PDB file of C-alpha atoms in Angstrom:
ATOM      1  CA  UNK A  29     -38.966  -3.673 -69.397  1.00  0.00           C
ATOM      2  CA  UNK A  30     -40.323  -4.767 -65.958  1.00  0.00           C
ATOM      3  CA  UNK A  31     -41.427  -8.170 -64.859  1.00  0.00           C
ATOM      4  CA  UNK A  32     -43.535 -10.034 -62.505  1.00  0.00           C
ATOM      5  CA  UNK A  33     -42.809 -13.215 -61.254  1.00  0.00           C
ATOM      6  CA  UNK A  34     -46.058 -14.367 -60.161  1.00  0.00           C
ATOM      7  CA  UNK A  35     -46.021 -18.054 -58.668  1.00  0.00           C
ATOM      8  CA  UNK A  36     -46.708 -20.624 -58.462  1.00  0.00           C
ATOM      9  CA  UNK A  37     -47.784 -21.378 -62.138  1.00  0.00           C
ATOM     10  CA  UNK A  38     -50.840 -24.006 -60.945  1.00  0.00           C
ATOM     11  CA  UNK A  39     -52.603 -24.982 -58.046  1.00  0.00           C
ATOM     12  CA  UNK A  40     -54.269 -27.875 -57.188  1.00  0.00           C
ATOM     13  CA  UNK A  41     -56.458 -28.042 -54.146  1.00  0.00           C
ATOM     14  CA  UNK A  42     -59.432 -29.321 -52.022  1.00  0.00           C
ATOM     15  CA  UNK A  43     -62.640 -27.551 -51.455  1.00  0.00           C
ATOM     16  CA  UNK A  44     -62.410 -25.904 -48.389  1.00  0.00           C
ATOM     17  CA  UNK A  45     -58.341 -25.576 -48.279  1.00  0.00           C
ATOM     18  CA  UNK A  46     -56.953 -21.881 -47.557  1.00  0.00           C
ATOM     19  CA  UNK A  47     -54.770 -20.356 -51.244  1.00  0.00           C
ATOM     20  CA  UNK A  48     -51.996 -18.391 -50.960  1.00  0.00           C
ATOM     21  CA  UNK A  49     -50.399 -17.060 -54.509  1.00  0.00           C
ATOM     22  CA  UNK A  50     -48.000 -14.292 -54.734  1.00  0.00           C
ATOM     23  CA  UNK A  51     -46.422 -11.697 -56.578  1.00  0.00           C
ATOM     24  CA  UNK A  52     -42.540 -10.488 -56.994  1.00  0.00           C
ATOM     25  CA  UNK A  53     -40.817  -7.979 -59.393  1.00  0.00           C
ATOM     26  CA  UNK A  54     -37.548  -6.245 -59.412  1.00  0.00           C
ATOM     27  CA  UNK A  55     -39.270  -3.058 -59.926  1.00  0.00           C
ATOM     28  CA  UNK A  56     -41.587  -0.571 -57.568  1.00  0.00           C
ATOM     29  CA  UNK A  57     -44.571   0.076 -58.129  1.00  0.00           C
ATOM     30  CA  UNK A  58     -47.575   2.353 -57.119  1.00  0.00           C
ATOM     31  CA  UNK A  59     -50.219   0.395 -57.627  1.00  0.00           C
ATOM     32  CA  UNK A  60     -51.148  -3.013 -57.186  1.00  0.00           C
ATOM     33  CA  UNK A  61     -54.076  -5.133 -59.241  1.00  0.00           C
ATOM     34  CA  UNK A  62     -55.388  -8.651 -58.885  1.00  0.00           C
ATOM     35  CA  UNK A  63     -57.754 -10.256 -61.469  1.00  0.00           C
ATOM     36  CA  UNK A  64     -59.480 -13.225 -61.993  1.00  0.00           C
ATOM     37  CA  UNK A  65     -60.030 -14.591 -65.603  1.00  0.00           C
ATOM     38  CA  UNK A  66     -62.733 -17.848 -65.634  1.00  0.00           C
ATOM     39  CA  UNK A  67     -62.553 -20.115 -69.101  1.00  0.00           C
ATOM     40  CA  UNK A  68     -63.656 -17.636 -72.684  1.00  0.00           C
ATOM     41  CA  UNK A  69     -64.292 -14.609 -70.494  1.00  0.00           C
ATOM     42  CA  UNK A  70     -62.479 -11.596 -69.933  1.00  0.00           C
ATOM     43  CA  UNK A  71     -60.233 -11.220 -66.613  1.00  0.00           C
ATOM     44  CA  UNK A  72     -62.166  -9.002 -64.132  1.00  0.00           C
ATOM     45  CA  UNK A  73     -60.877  -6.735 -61.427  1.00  0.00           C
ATOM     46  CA  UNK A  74     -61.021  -8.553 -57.907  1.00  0.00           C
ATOM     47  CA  UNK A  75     -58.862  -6.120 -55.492  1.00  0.00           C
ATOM     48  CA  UNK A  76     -56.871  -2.775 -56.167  1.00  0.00           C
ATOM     49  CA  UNK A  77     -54.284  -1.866 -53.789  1.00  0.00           C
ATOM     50  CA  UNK A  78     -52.993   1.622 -53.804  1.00  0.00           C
ATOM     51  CA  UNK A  79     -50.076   1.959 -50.344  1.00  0.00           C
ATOM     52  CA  UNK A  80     -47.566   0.205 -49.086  1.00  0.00           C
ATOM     53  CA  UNK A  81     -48.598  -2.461 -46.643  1.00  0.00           C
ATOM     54  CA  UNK A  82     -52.154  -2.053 -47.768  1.00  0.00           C
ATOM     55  CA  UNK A  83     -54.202  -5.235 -46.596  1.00  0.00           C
ATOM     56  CA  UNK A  84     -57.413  -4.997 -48.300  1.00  0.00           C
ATOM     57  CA  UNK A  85     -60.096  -7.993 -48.379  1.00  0.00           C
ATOM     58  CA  UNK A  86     -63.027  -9.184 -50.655  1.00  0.00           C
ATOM     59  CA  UNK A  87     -64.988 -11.633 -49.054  1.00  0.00           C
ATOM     60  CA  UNK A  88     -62.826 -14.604 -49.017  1.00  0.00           C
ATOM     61  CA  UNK A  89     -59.887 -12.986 -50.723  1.00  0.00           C
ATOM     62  CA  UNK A  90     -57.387 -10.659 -49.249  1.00  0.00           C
ATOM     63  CA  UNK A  91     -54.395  -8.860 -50.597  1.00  0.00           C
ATOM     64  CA  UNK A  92     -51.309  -7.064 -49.829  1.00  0.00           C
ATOM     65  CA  UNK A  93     -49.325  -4.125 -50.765  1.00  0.00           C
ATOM     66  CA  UNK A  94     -45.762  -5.278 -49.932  1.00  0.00           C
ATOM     67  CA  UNK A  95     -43.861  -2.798 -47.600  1.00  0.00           C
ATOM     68  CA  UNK A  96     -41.033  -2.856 -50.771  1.00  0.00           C
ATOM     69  CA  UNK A  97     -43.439  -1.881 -52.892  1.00  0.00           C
ATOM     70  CA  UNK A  98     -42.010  -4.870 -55.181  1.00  0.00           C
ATOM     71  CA  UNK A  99     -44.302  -7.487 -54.015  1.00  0.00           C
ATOM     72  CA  UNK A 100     -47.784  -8.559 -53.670  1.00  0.00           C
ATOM     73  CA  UNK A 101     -50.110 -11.724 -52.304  1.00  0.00           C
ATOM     74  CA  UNK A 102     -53.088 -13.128 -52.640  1.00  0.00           C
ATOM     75  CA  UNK A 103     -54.918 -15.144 -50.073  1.00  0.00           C
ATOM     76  CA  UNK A 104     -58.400 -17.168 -50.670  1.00  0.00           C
ATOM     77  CA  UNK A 105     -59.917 -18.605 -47.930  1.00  0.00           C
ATOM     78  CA  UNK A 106     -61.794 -21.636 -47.371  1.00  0.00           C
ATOM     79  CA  UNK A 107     -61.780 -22.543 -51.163  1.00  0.00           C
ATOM     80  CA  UNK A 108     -65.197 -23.260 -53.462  1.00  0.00           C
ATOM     81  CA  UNK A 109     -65.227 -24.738 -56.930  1.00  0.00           C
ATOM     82  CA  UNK A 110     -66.606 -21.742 -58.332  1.00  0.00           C
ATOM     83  CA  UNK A 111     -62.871 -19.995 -57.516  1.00  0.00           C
ATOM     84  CA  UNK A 112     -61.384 -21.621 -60.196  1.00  0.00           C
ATOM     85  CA  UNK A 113     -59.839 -19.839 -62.737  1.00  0.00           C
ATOM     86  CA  UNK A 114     -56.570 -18.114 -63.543  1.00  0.00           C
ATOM     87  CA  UNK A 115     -55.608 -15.490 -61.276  1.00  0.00           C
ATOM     88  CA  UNK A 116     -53.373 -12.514 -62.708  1.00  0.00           C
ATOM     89  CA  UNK A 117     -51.566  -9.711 -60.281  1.00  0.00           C
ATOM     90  CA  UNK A 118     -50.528  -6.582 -62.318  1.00  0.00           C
ATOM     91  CA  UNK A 119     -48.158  -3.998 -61.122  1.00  0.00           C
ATOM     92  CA  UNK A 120     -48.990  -0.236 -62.396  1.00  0.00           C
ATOM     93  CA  UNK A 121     -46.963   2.715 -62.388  1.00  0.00           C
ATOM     94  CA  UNK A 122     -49.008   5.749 -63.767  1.00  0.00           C
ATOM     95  CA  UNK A 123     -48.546   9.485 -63.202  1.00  0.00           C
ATOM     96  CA  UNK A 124     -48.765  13.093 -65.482  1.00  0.00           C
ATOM     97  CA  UNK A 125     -49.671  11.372 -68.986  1.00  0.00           C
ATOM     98  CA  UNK A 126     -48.231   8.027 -68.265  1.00  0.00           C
ATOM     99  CA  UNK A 127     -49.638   4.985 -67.597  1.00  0.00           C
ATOM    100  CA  UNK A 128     -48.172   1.355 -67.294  1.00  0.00           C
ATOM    101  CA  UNK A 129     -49.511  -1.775 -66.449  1.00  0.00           C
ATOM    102  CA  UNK A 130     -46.915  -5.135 -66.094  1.00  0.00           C
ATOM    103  CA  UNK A 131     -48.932  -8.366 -66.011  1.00  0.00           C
ATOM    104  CA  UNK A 132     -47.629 -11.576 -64.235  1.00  0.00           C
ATOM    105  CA  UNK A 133     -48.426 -14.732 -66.190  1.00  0.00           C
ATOM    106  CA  UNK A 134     -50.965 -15.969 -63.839  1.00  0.00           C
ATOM    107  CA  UNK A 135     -51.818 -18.712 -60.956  1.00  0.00           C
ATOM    108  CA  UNK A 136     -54.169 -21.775 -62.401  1.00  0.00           C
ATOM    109  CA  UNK A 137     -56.652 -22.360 -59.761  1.00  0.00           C
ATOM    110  CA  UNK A 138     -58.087 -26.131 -59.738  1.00  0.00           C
ATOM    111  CA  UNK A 139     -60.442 -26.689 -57.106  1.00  0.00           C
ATOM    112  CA  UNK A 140     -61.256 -30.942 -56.434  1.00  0.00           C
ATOM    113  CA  UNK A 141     -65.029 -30.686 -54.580  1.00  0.00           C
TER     114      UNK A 141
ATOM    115  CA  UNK B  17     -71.319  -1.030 -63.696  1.00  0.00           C
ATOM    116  CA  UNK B  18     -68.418  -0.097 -66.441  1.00  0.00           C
ATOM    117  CA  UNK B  19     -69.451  -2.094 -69.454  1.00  0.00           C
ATOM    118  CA  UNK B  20     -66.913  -3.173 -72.056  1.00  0.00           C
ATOM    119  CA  UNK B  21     -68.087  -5.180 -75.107  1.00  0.00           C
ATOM    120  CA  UNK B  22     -65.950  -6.502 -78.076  1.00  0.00           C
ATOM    121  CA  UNK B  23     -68.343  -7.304 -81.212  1.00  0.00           C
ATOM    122  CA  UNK B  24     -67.117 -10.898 -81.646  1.00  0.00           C
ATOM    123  CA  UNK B  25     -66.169 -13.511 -79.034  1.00  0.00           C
ATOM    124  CA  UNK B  26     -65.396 -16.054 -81.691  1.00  0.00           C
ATOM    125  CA  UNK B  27     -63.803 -14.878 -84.993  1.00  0.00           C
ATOM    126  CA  UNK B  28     -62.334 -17.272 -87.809  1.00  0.00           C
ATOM    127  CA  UNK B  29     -60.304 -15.523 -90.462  1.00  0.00           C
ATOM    128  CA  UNK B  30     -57.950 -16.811 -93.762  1.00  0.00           C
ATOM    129  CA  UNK B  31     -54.206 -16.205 -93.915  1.00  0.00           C
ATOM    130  CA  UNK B  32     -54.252 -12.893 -95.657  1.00  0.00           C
ATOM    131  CA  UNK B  33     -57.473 -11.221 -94.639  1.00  0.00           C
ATOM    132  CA  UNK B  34     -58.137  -8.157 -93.217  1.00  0.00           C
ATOM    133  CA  UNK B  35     -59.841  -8.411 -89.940  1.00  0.00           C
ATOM    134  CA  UNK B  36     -61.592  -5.951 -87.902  1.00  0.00           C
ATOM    135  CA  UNK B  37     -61.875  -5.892 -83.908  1.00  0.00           C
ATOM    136  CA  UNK B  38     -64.751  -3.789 -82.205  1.00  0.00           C
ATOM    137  CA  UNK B  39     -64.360  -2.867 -78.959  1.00  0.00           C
ATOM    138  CA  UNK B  40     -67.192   0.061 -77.338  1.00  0.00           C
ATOM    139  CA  UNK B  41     -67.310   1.161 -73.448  1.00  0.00           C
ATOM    140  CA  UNK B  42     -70.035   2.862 -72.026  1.00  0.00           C
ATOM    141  CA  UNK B  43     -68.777   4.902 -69.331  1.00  0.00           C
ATOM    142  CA  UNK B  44     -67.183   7.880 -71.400  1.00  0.00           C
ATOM    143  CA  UNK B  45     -63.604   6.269 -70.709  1.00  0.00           C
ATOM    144  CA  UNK B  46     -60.487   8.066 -72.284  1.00  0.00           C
ATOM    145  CA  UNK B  47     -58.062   5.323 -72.074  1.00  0.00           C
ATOM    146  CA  UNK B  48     -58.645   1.996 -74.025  1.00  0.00           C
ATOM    147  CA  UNK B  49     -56.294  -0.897 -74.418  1.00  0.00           C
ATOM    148  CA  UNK B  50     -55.941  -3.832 -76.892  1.00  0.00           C
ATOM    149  CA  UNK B  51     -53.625  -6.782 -75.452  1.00  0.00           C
ATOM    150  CA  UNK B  52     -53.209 -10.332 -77.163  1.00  0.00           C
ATOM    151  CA  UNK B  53     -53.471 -13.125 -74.860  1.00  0.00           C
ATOM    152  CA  UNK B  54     -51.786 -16.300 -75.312  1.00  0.00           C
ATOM    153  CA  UNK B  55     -50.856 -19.311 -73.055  1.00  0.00           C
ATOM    154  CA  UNK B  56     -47.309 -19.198 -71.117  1.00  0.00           C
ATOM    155  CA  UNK B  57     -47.172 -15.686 -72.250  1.00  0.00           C
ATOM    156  CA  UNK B  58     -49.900 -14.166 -70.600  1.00  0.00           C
ATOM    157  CA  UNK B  59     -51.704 -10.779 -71.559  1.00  0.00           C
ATOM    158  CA  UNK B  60     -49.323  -8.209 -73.620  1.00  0.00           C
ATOM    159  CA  UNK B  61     -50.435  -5.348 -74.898  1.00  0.00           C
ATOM    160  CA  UNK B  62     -50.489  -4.230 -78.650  1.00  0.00           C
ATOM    161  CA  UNK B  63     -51.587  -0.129 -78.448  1.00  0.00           C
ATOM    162  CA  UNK B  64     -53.821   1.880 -76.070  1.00  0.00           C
ATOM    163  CA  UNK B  65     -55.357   5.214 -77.502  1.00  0.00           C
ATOM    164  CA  UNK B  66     -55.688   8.321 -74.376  1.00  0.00           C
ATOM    165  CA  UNK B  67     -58.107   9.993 -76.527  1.00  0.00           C
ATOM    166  CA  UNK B  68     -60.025  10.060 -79.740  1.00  0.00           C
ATOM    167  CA  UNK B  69     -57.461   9.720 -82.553  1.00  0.00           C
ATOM    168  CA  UNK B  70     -54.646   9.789 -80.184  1.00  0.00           C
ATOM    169  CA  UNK B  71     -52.682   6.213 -80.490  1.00  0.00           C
ATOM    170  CA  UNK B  72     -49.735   4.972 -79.019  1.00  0.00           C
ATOM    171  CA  UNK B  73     -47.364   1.581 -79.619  1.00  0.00           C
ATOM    172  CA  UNK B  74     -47.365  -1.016 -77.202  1.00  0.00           C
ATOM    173  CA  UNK B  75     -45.277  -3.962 -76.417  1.00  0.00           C
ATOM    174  CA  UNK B  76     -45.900  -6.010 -79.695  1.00  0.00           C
ATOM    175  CA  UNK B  77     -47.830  -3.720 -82.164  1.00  0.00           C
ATOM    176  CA  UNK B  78     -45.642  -5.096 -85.178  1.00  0.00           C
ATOM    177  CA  UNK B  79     -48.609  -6.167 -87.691  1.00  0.00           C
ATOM    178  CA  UNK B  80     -51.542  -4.203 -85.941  1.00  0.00           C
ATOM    179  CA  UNK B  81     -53.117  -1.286 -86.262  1.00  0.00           C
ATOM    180  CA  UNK B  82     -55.824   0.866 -84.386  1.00  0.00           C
ATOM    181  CA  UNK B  83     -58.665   3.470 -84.723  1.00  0.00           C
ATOM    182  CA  UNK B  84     -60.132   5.506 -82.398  1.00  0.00           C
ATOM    183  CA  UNK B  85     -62.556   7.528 -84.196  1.00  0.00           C
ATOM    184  CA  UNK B  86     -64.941   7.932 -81.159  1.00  0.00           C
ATOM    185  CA  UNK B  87     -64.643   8.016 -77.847  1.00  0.00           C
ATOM    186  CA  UNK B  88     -66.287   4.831 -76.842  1.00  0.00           C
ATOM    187  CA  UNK B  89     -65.294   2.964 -79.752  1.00  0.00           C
ATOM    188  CA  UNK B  90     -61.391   1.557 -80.022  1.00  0.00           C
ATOM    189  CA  UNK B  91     -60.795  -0.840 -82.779  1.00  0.00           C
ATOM    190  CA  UNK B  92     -58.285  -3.248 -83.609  1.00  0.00           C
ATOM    191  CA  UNK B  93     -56.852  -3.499 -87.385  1.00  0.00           C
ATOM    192  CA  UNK B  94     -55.262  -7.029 -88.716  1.00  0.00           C
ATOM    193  CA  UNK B  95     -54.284  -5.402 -92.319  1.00  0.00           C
ATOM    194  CA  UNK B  96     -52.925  -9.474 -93.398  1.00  0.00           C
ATOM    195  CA  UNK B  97     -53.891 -11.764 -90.971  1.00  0.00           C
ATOM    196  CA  UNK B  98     -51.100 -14.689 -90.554  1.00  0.00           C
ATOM    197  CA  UNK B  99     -51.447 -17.697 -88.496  1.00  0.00           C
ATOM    198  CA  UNK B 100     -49.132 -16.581 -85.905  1.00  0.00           C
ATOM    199  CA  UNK B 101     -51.868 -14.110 -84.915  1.00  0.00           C
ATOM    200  CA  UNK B 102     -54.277 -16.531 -83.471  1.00  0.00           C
ATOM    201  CA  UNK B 103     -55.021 -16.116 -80.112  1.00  0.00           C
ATOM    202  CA  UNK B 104     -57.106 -14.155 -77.812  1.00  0.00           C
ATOM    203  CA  UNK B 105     -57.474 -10.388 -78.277  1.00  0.00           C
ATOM    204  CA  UNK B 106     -58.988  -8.622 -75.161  1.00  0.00           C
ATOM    205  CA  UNK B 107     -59.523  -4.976 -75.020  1.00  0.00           C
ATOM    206  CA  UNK B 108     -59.653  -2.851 -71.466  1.00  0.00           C
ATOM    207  CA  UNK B 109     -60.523   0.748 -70.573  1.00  0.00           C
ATOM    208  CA  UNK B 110     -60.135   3.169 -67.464  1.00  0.00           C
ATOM    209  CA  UNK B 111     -61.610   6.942 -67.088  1.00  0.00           C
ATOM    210  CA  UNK B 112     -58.139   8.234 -67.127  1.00  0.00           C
ATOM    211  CA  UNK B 113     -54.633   8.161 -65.654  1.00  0.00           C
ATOM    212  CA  UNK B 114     -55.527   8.993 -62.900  1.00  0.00           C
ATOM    213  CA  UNK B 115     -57.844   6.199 -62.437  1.00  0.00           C
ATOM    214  CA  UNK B 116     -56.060   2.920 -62.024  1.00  0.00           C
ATOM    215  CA  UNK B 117     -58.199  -0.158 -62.928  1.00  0.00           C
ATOM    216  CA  UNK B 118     -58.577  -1.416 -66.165  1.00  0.00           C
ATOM    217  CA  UNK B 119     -62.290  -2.989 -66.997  1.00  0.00           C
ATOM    218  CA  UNK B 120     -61.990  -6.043 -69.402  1.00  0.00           C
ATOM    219  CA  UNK B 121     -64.253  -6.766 -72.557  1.00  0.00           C
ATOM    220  CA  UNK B 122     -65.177 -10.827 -72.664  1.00  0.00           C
ATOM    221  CA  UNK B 123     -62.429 -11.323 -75.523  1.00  0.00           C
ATOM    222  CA  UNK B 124     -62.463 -12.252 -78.801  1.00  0.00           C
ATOM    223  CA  UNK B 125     -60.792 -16.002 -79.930  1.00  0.00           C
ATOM    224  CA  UNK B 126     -59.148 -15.512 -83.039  1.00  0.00           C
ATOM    225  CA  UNK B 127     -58.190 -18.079 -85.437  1.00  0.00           C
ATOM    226  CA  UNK B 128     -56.449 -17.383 -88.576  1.00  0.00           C
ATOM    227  CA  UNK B 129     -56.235 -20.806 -90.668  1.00  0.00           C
TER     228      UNK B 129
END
């Protein structure tokens, strides 16, 4: 099946530092999701990118649609505490009665005040 | 706001019990997901249902079953709980395929002792 290589694993950083995190896969995909998931909660939907070289921002977060269509990053921006968390990118191919979503194994976000 | 709840968010179960996960969205969704969550291994999922009684096998349905009786309703059947089915279960939903973002329910943290 297809995979994501999403790195790095952990992160350890000051408040106020810039985060990059990224996303690779052997496959293509159509469509590309980030999430954030905070401690005992559910992961919630942070960006959706839908075309190749896409660059679509959230406040302090901005993503990419990789001209490939087999990658994708993640940028945060002058870091807070309340941005930690474990941050999941998910590749979707969907179409006529199909639908399939690959999950990368997530970026731990630690964030020293 | 898409609104996904899951009736437990802490469940404690004996080896050998049959347990029961509720998950209900309340924006008329046709797609809903149930994926097991566990650390290193991130989120994989176990079956989505695209309409009422419709079912289909995920990645790792082996011991799990489903019911989708109603539309907003998509539950989650342990027919033996064992031990190695601790973890956390989190169930999604989108309007259809041709919508592409799943909405997460909080999760439910399930220990079978």
């Amino acid at each position: 099946g297809q995979q994501l290589n999403q790195s790095p694993q952990s992160m350890f950083i000051q408040e106020g530092e810039d985060v990059s995190m990224n996303c690779t896969s052997s496959s293509i995909f159509n469509t590309w999701l980030w999430y954030k998931q905070e401690p005992g909660e559910g992961p919630v939907l942070l960006i959706a990118l839908y075309k190749a070289g896409e660059l679509t921002s959230n406040g302090r977060l901005t993503a990419q649609f990789g001209i490939t269509r087999k990658d994708s990053f993640l940028n945060i921006s002058a870091s807070i505490p309340s941005d930690v968390g474990i941050y999941f990118c998910a590749g979707l191919n969907s179409g006529a009665g199909s639908y399939q979503l690959t999950f990368g194994k997530g970026t731990k976000l630690s964030v020293i005040p | 706001d898409v609104k996904v709840t899951q009736s437990s968010r802490y469940l404690v179960k004996r080896t050998g019990e049959k347990v029961f996960l509720e998950c209900v969205q309340d924006m008329d969704h046709e797609n809903m997901f149930w994926y097991r969550q566990d650390p290193g291994l991130g989120l994989r999922l176990i079956y989505f249902s695209y309409d009422v009684k419709m079912k289909e096998k995920g990645d790792i349905p082996e011991g799990y079953s489903v019911s989708r009786e109603k539309k907003e309703r998509f539950s989650l059947i342990l027919e033996s709980a064992s031990t190695n089915q601790t973890s956390m279960y989190l169930c999604a939903s989108i309007l259809s395929s041709g919508y592409n973002e799943q909405f997460f329910g909080p999760g439910t943290r399930l220990t079978v002792l």
